[in-house]
Short mmCIF file of C-alpha atoms and ligand atoms in Angstrom, two decimals:
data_model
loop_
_atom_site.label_atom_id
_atom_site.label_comp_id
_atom_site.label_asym_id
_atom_site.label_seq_id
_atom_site.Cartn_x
_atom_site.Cartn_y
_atom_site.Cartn_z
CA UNK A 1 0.00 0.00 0.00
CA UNK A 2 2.73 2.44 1.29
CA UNK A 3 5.09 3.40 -1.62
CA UNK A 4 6.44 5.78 0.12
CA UNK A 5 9.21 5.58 3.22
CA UNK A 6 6.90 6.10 6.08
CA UNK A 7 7.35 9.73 7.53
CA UNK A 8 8.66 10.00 11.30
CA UNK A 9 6.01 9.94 13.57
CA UNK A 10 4.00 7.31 12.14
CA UNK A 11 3.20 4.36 14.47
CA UNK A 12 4.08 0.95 14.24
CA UNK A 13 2.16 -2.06 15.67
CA UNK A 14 3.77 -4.65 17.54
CA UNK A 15 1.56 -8.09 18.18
CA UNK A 16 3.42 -9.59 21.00
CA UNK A 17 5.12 -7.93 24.15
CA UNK A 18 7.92 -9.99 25.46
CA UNK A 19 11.64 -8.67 24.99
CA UNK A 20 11.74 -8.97 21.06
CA UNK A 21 9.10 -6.41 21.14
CA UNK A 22 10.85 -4.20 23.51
CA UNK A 23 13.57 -3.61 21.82
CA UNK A 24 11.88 -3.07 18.42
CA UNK A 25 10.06 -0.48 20.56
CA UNK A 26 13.10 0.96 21.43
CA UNK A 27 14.77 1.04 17.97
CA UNK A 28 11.82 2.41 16.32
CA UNK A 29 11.60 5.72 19.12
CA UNK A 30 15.36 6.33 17.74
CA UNK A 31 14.07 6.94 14.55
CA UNK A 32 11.26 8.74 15.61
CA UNK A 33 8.58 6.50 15.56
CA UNK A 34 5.50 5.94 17.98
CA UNK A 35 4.59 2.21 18.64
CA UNK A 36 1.40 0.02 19.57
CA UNK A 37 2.05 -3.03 21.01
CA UNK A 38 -0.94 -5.82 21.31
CA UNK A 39 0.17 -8.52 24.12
CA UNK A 40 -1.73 -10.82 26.17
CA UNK A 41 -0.70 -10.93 29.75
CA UNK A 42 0.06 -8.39 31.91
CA UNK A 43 2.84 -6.04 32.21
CA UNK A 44 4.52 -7.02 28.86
CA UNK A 45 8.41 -6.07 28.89
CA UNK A 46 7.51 -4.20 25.20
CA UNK A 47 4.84 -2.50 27.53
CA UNK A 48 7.70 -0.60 29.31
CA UNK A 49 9.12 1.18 26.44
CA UNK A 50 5.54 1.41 24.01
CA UNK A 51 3.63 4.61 23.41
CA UNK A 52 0.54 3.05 23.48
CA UNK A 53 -0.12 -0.82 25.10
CA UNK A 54 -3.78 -3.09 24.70
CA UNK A 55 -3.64 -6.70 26.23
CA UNK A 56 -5.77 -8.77 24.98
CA UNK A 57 -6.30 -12.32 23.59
CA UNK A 58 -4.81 -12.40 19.36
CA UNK A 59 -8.22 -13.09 18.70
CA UNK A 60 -10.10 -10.24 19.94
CA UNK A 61 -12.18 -9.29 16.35
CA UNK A 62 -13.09 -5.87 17.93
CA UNK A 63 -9.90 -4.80 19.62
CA UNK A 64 -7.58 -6.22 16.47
CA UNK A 65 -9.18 -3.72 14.57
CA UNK A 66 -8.88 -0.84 16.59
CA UNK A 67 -5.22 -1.67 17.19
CA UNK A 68 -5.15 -1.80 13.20
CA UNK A 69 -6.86 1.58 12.88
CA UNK A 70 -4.52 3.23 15.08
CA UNK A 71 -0.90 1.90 13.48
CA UNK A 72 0.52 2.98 10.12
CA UNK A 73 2.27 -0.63 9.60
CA UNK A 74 2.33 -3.59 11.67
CA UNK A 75 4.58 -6.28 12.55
CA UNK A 76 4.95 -9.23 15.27
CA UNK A 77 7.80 -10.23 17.62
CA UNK A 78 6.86 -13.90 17.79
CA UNK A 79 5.89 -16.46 15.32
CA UNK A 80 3.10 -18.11 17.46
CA UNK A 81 0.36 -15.66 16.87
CA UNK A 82 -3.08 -16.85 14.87
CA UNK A 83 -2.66 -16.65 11.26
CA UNK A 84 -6.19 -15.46 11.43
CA UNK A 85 -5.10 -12.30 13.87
CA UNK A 86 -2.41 -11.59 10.80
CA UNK A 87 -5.24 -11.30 8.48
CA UNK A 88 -8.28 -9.20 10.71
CA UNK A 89 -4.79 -6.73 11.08
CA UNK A 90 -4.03 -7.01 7.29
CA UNK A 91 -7.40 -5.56 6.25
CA UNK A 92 -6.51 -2.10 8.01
CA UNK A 93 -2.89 -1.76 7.14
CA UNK A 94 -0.06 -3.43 6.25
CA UNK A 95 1.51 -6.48 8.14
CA UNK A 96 5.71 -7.32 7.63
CA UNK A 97 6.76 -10.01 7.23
CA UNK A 98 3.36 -11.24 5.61
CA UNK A 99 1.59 -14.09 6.05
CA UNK A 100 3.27 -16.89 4.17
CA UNK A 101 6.68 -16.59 6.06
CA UNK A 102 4.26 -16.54 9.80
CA UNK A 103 1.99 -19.52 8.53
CA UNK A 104 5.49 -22.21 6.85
CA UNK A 105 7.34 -21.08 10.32
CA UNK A 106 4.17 -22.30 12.20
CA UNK A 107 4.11 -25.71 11.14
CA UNK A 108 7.56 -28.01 10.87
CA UNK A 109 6.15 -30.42 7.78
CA UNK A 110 4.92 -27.34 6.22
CA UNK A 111 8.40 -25.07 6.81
CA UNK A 112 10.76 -28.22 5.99
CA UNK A 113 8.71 -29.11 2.50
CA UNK A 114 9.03 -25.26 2.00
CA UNK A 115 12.93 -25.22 2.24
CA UNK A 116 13.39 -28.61 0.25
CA UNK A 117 10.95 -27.61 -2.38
CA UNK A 118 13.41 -24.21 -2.91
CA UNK A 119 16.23 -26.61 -2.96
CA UNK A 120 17.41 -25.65 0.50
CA UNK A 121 19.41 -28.88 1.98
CA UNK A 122 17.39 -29.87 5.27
CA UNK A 123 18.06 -33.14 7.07
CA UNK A 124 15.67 -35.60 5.78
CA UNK A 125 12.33 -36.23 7.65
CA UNK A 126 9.04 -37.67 7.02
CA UNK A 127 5.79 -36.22 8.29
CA UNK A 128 3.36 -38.53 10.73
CA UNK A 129 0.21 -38.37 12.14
CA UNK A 130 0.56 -41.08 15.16
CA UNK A 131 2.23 -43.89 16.64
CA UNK A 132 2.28 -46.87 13.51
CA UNK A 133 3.25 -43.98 10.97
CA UNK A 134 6.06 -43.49 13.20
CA UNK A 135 7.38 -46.85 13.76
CA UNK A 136 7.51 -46.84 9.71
CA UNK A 137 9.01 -43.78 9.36
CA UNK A 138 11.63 -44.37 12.11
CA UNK A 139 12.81 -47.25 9.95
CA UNK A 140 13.08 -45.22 6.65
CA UNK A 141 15.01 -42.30 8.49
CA UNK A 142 17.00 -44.56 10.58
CA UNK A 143 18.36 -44.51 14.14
CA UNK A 144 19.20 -41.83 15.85
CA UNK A 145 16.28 -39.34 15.24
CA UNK A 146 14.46 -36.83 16.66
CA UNK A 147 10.94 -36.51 16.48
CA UNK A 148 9.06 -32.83 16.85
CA UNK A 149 5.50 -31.75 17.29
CA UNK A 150 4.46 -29.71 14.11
CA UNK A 151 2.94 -27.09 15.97
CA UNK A 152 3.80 -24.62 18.92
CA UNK A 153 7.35 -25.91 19.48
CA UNK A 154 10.18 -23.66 20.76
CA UNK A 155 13.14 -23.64 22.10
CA UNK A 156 13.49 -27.54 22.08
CA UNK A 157 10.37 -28.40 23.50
CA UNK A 158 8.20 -31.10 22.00
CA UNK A 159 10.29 -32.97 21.17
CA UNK A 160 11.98 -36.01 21.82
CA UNK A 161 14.98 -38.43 21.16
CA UNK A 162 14.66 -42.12 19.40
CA UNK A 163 17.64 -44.44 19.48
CA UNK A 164 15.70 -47.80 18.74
CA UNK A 165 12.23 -48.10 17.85
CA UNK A 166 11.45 -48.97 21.98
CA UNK A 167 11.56 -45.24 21.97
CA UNK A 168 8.48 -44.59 19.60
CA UNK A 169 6.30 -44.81 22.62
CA UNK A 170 7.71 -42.33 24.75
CA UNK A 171 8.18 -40.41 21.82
CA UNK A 172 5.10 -39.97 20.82
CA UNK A 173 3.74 -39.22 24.50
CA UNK A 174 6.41 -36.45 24.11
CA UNK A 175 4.82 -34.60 21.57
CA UNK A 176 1.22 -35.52 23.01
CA UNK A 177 0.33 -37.57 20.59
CA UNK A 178 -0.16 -34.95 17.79
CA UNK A 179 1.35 -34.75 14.63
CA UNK A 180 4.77 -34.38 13.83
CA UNK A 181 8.11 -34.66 12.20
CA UNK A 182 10.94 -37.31 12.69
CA UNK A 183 13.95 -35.81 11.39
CA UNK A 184 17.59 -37.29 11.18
CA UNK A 185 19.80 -36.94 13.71
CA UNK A 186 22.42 -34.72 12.23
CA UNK A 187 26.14 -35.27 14.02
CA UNK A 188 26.87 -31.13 13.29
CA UNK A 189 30.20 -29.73 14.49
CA UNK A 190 28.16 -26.41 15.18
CA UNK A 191 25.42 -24.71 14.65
CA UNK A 192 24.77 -21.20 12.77
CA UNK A 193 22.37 -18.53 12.37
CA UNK A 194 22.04 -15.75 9.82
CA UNK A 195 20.49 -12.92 10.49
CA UNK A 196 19.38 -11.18 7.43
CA UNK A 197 16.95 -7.93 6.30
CA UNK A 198 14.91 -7.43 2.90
CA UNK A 199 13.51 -4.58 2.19
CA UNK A 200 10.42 -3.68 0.61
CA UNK A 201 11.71 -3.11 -2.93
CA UNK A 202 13.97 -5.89 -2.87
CA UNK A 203 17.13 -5.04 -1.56
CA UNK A 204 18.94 -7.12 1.36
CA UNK A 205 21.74 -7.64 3.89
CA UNK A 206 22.68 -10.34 6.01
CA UNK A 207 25.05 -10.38 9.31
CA UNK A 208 28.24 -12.22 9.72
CA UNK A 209 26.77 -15.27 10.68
CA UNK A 210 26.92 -16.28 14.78
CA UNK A 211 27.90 -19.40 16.68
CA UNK A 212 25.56 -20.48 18.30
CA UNK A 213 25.38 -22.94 21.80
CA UNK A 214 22.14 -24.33 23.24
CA UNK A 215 21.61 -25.49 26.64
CA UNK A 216 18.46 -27.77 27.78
CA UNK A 217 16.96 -26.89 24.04
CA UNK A 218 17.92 -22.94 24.70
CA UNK A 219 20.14 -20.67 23.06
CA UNK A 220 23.03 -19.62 25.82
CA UNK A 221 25.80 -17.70 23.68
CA UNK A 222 25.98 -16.33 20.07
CA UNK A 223 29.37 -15.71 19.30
CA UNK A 224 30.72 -13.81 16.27
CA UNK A 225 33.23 -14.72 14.23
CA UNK A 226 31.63 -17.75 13.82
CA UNK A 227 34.72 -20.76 14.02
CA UNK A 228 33.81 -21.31 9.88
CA UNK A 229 35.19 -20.95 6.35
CA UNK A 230 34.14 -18.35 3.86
CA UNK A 231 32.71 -20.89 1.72
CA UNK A 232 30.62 -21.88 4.70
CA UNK A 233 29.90 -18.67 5.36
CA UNK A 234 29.02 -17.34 1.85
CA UNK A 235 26.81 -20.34 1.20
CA UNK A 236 24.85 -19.60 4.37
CA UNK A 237 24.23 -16.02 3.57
CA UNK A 238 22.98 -16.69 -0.01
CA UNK A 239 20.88 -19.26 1.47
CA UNK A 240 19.42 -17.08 3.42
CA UNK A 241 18.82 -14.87 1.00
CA UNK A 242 17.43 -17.02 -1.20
CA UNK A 243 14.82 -17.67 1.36
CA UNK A 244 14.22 -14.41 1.74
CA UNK A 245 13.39 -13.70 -1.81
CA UNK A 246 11.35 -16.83 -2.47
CA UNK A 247 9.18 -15.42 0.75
CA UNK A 248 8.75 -12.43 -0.85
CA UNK A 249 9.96 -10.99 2.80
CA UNK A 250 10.30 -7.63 4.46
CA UNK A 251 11.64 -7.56 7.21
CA UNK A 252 14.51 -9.56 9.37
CA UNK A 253 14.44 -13.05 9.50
CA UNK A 254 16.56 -15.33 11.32
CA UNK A 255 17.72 -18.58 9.66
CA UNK A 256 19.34 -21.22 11.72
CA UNK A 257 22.10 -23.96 10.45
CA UNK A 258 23.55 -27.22 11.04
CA UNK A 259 27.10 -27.46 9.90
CA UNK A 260 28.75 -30.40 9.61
CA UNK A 261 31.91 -30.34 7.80
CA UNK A 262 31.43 -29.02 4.47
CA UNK A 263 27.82 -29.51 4.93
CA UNK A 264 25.54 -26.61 5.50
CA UNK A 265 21.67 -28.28 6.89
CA UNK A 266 18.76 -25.34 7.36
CA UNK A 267 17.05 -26.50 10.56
CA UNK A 268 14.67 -23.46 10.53
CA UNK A 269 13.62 -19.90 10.02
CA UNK A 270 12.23 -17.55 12.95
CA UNK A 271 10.25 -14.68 10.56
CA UNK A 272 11.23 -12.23 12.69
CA UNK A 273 14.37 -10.62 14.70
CA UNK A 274 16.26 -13.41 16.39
CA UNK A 275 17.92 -14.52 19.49
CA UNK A 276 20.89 -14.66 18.42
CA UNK A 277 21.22 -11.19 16.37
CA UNK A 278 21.67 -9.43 20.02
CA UNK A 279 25.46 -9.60 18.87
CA UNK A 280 24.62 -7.18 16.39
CA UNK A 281 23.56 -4.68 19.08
CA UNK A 282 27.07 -3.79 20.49
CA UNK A 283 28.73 -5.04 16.73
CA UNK A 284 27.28 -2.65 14.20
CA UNK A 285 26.13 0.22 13.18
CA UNK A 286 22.83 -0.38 12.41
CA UNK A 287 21.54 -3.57 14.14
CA UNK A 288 18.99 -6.16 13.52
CA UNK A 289 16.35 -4.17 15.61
CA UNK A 290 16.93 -1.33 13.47
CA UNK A 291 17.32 -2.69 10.46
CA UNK A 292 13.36 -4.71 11.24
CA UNK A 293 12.29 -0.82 11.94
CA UNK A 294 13.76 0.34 8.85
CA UNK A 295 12.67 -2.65 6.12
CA UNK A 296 8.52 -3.10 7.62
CA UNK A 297 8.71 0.89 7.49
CA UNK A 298 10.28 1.14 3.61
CA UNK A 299 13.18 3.06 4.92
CA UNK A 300 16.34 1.99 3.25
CA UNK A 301 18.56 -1.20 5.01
CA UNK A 302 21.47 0.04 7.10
CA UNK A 303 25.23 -1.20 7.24
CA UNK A 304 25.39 -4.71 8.37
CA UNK A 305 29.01 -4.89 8.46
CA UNK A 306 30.64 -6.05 12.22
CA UNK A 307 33.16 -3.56 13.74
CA UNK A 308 33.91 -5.94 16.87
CA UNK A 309 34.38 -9.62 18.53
CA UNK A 310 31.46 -10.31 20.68
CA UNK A 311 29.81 -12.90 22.49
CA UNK A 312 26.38 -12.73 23.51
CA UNK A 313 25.43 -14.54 26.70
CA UNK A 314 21.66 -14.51 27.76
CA UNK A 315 20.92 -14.12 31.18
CA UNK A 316 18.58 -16.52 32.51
CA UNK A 317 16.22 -16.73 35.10
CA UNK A 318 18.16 -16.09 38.77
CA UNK A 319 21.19 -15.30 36.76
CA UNK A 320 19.49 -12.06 36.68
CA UNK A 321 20.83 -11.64 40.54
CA UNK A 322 24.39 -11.45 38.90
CA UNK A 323 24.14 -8.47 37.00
CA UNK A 324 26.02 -6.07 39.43
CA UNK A 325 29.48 -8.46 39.10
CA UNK A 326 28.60 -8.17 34.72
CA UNK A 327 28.90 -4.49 34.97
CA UNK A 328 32.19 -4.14 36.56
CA UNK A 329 33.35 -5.87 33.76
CA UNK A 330 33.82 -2.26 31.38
CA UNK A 331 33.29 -4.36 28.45
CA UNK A 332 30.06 -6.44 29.17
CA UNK A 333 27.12 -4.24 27.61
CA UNK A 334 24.21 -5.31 29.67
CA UNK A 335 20.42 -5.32 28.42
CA UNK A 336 17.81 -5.85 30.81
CA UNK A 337 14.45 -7.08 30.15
CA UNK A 338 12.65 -4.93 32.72
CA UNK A 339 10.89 -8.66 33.95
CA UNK A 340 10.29 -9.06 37.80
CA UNK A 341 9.59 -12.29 38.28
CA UNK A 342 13.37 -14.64 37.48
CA UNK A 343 11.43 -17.97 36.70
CA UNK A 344 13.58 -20.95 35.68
CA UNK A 345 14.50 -21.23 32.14
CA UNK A 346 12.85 -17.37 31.72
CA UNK A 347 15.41 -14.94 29.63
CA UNK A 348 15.68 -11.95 31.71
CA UNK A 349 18.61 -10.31 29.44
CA UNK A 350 21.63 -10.57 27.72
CA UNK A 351 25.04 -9.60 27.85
CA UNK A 352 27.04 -8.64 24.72
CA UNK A 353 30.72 -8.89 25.65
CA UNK A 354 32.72 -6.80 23.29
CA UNK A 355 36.56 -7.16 22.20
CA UNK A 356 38.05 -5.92 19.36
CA UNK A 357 37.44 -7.36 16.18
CA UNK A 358 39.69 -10.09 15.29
CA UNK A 359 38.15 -10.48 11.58
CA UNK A 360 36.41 -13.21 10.33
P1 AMP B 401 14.62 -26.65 17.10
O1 AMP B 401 13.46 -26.53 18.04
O2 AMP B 401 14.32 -27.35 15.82
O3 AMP B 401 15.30 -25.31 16.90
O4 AMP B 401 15.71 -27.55 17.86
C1 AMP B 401 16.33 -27.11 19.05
C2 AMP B 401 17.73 -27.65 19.11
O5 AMP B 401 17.70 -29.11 19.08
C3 AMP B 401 18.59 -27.28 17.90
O6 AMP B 401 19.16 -26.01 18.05
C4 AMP B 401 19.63 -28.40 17.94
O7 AMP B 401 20.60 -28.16 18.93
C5 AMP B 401 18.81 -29.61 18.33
N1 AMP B 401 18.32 -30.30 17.11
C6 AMP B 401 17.16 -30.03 16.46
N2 AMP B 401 17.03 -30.80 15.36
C7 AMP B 401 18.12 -31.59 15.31
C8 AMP B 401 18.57 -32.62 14.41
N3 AMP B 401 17.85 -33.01 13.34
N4 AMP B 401 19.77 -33.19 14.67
C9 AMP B 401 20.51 -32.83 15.75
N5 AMP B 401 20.12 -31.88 16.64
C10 AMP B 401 18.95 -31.27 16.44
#
């Protein structure tokens, strides 16, 4: 609809209020903007920082629309909201990333087919709907594997391990019975993210890609240079970007990567800022909250390049109790998630810690 770069002072409409949110929030009032943000529970960290804040359920008919009357463009910080939400909002103004990169990140089988029909390498994996589809499927994939619920799952969870087919029991208990994906085990050496931006005529950038560690199924440290060869690295950016493009995206995405070796796996896209792209914070110019801001509002992309080593640590539920020892170290920039309550496994904040860059 908007041909135009959107003038400062429009507003922007976040769905979703957790930490994401706040610090689009904060990215878009340093280029002037005003924000909305839609969340459903109370005191949402993006609440903190918004101009204007409604809580409600995503599926709210009345209140979507009023939130859609009042923004100029709208976005969301996670990829769990309704589909149907995306489209009440989309016939009042414009939603970025649309809705075909929210509804293939939604659904594994649907995401997966997506990336192998484009000719993106995935690990192989075979789509069931209960327990004898598995026991078949667990055959054809072969031993290890790892079977994930379709729907809703997150930072590891729902999902579950096979190492013989005695396992496609619990398995399938694991993912409550619903369906899912088995996948291969892949035996990576590390695993990757890119972080790239496309903007609304086309152009894009992508981020040195990060390093990325998990703990218990979430992320603990991003850091940058990733320990990989430009090959690697090239491949994974134009992979990414291909994605992008065949999305028809606005918008930053992050794409996440197995590699093993010389091989480079996609295990999946987030349509929205990531995780790990906090690096980019303390590491460039312009970074991935900024360059969302910029893309959804037709602005032109910012610099992507890295000036600096860092290492992103997230700060995790009564880890938050440690953050007076983190700043006396002068090169630990600290954000803070303004959340009261540290529950286990809750990210409260990060930490980028900041050296020099050694290249990469
Ligand atoms: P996901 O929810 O798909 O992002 O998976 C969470 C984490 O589980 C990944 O970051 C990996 O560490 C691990 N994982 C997921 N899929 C596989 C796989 N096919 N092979 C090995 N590890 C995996």
């Amino acid at each position: 609809m908007t041909a135009d770069p959107l003038p400062t002072g429009s507003t922007i409409g976040i769905l979703g209020g957790g930490q994401l949110g706040r610090m689009l929030c904060a990215a878009a009032s340093r280029l002037g903007m005003r924000t909305h943000v839609l969340a459903d529970g109370p005191d949402p960290p993006a609440g903190q920082l918004a101009n204007r804040v409604s809580i409600s359920c995503y599926n709210d008919l009345e209140i979507l629309r009023r939130f859609a009357k009042s923004v100029d463009v709208a976005t969301y910080e996670f990829e769990n909201i309704p589909a149907s939400t995306i489209d009440t909002v989309a016939g009042f103004c414009q939603v970025r990333p649309g809705r075909s990169a929210l509804v293939a990140s939604q659904d594994r089988l649907v995401e997966k087919s997506f990336l192998r029909d484009i000719g993106v390498d995935v690990a192989p994996f075979v789509g069931i709907e209960n327990r004898s589809e598995l026991l078949d499927a667990a055959k054809a994939i072969g031993f290890p594997a790892i079977l994930k619920s379709r729907r809703l799952g997150y930072d590891g969870k729902g999902q579950a391990r096979l190492r013989t087919v005695h396992d496609v029991e619990r398995a399938m208990n694991a993912v409550g019975n619903k369906p899912a994906i088995l996948e291969q085990h892949v035996a990576f050496d590390l695993e990757i993210s890119v972080i790239g931006a496309r903007a609304v005529r086309g152009s894009k950038v992508c981020y040195n890609p990060g390093e990325n560690v998990h703990e218990n199924g979430i992320l603990r440290t991003t850091r940058v240079p990733a320990r990989i060869s430009n090959e690697i690295e090239n491949r994974a950016v134009s992979i990414s970007e291909t994605i992008m493009d065949m999305l028809d995206y606005v918008g930053v995405i992050g794409v996440e990567f197995f590699v093993s070796g010389e091989e480079l796996l996609v295990n999946e896209f987030a349509p929205r800022v990531h995780n790990s792209g906090h690096w980019t914070q303390n590491g460039c110019a312009i970074d991935q909250f900024e360059q969302h801001i910029r893309a959804i509002c037709n602005w032109p992309l910012g610099d992507a390049r890295r000036h600096a080593d860092v290492t992103m640590v997230n700060i995790i539920g009564k880890e938050v109790t440690t953050v007076q020892e983190l700043a006396r170290k002068s090169d630990h920039a600290i954000h803070l998630y303004g959340k009261s309550e540290a529950r286990p496994g809750r990210k409260m904040g990060h930490v980028n810690k900041i050296s020099p860059t050694s290249g990469g």
